[in-house]
Amino acid sequence: MEQFIDWYCSEPRLALNRTVVLRFRLHLESLGLAAGTVNQRLAAVRRLAYEAADSGLLSPELAAGIRRVKGAKQLGARTGNWLTQDQARLLLEKADGDGLRSARDVAMILCW
């Protein structure tokens, strides 16, 4: 929220509306922030608009417009420690066997 207020105050006096929130989203994206970070900060601004409308400080129409601002698209796969093909094959071989436990283990691995 602090980042939005700092950005908002650095701009020429703008009325809080959908266009301003779209410009803030573009500002966040230009900083190279992750999509999740951008979306989290936009959620705070949307909540601010909701509370302002609930308190009578902002018209419900403006608040609805702000709530309709779409977040940043999350592209690609999440990073992490993924198994190599050899590691995955070894894992399946270890779980493969006779009995209910082995069947359960294989089913859990394949569902993951």
Short mmCIF file of C-alpha atoms in Angstrom, two decimals:
data_model
loop_
_atom_site.label_atom_id
_atom_site.label_comp_id
_atom_site.label_asym_id
_atom_site.label_seq_id
_atom_site.Cartn_x
_atom_site.Cartn_y
_atom_site.Cartn_z
CA MET A 1 0.00 0.00 0.00
CA GLU A 2 2.88 2.32 0.83
CA GLN A 3 4.29 1.95 -2.68
CA PHE A 4 0.94 2.91 -4.22
CA ILE A 5 0.64 5.98 -2.00
CA ASP A 6 4.20 7.07 -2.83
CA TRP A 7 3.56 6.59 -6.55
CA TYR A 8 0.14 8.27 -6.39
CA CYS A 9 1.53 11.32 -4.59
CA SER A 10 4.41 11.64 -7.07
CA GLU A 11 1.98 11.91 -10.01
CA PRO A 12 0.05 15.08 -10.84
CA ARG A 13 -3.13 15.23 -8.78
CA LEU A 14 -5.25 12.44 -10.17
CA ALA A 15 -8.66 11.26 -9.08
CA LEU A 16 -8.63 7.67 -7.87
CA ASN A 17 -10.24 5.70 -10.69
CA ARG A 18 -9.74 2.71 -12.95
CA THR A 19 -7.30 4.54 -15.24
CA VAL A 20 -5.06 5.48 -12.32
CA VAL A 21 -4.95 1.88 -11.10
CA LEU A 22 -4.14 0.69 -14.64
CA ARG A 23 -1.27 3.20 -14.76
CA PHE A 24 -0.06 1.92 -11.38
CA ARG A 25 -0.09 -1.65 -12.73
CA LEU A 26 1.98 -0.53 -15.72
CA HIS A 27 4.37 1.21 -13.34
CA LEU A 28 4.80 -1.97 -11.28
CA GLU A 29 5.36 -4.06 -14.41
CA SER A 30 7.96 -1.56 -15.66
CA LEU A 31 9.91 -2.15 -12.43
CA GLY A 32 10.30 -5.78 -13.46
CA LEU A 33 8.36 -7.15 -10.50
CA ALA A 34 7.03 -10.69 -10.60
CA ALA A 35 3.41 -11.11 -11.63
CA GLY A 36 2.51 -12.40 -8.17
CA THR A 37 3.98 -9.29 -6.55
CA VAL A 38 2.13 -7.00 -8.96
CA ASN A 39 -1.13 -8.84 -8.29
CA GLN A 40 -0.66 -8.68 -4.53
CA ARG A 41 -0.15 -4.91 -4.65
CA LEU A 42 -3.14 -4.46 -6.93
CA ALA A 43 -5.26 -6.47 -4.50
CA ALA A 44 -4.39 -3.96 -1.77
CA VAL A 45 -5.46 -1.06 -4.01
CA ARG A 46 -8.70 -2.85 -4.90
CA ARG A 47 -9.40 -3.34 -1.20
CA LEU A 48 -8.68 0.35 -0.55
CA ALA A 49 -11.26 1.27 -3.20
CA TYR A 50 -13.79 -1.13 -1.66
CA GLU A 51 -13.29 0.33 1.82
CA ALA A 52 -13.43 3.90 0.48
CA ALA A 53 -16.73 3.15 -1.27
CA ASP A 54 -18.06 1.44 1.85
CA SER A 55 -17.21 4.58 3.85
CA GLY A 56 -18.79 6.91 1.31
CA LEU A 57 -15.47 8.41 0.20
CA LEU A 58 -15.64 6.93 -3.29
CA SER A 59 -18.63 6.25 -5.50
CA PRO A 60 -19.61 2.59 -5.86
CA GLU A 61 -19.25 2.92 -9.64
CA LEU A 62 -15.61 4.04 -9.35
CA ALA A 63 -14.88 1.27 -6.86
CA ALA A 64 -16.43 -1.29 -9.22
CA GLY A 65 -14.26 0.00 -12.06
CA ILE A 66 -11.15 -0.35 -9.92
CA ARG A 67 -12.12 -3.89 -8.91
CA ARG A 68 -12.32 -4.80 -12.61
CA VAL A 69 -8.65 -3.95 -13.23
CA LYS A 70 -7.05 -7.21 -14.25
CA GLY A 71 -3.87 -8.41 -12.66
CA ALA A 72 -0.63 -9.26 -14.39
CA LYS A 73 -0.57 -12.54 -16.29
CA GLN A 74 1.58 -15.24 -14.76
CA LEU A 75 3.56 -16.81 -17.57
CA GLY A 76 5.82 -19.83 -17.56
CA ALA A 77 6.36 -22.50 -14.96
CA ARG A 78 7.30 -22.03 -11.36
CA THR A 79 10.94 -22.52 -10.63
CA GLY A 80 12.03 -25.19 -8.24
CA ASN A 81 14.00 -28.37 -7.87
CA TRP A 82 12.55 -30.70 -10.47
CA LEU A 83 13.55 -34.31 -10.93
CA THR A 84 15.60 -35.28 -13.94
CA GLN A 85 14.26 -38.10 -16.11
CA ASP A 86 16.73 -40.53 -14.54
CA GLN A 87 15.70 -39.49 -11.03
CA ALA A 88 12.01 -39.86 -11.89
CA ARG A 89 12.59 -43.31 -13.39
CA LEU A 90 14.53 -44.39 -10.28
CA LEU A 91 11.73 -43.12 -8.04
CA LEU A 92 9.13 -45.12 -9.96
CA GLU A 93 11.33 -48.22 -9.89
CA LYS A 94 11.73 -47.97 -6.12
CA ALA A 95 7.99 -47.64 -5.64
CA ASP A 96 7.14 -50.42 -8.09
CA GLY A 97 6.54 -53.76 -6.44
CA ASP A 98 3.88 -56.09 -5.14
CA GLY A 99 1.36 -55.16 -2.53
CA LEU A 100 -0.93 -52.35 -1.60
CA ARG A 101 1.84 -50.03 -0.41
CA SER A 102 3.61 -50.14 -3.75
CA ALA A 103 0.35 -49.56 -5.62
CA ARG A 104 -0.41 -46.62 -3.35
CA ASP A 105 3.09 -45.16 -3.79
CA VAL A 106 2.95 -45.43 -7.58
CA ALA A 107 -0.53 -43.88 -7.66
CA MET A 108 0.61 -40.95 -5.50
CA ILE A 109 3.69 -40.35 -7.65
CA LEU A 110 1.71 -40.46 -10.89
CA CYS A 111 -0.89 -38.04 -9.51
CA TRP A 112 1.72 -35.56 -8.43
#
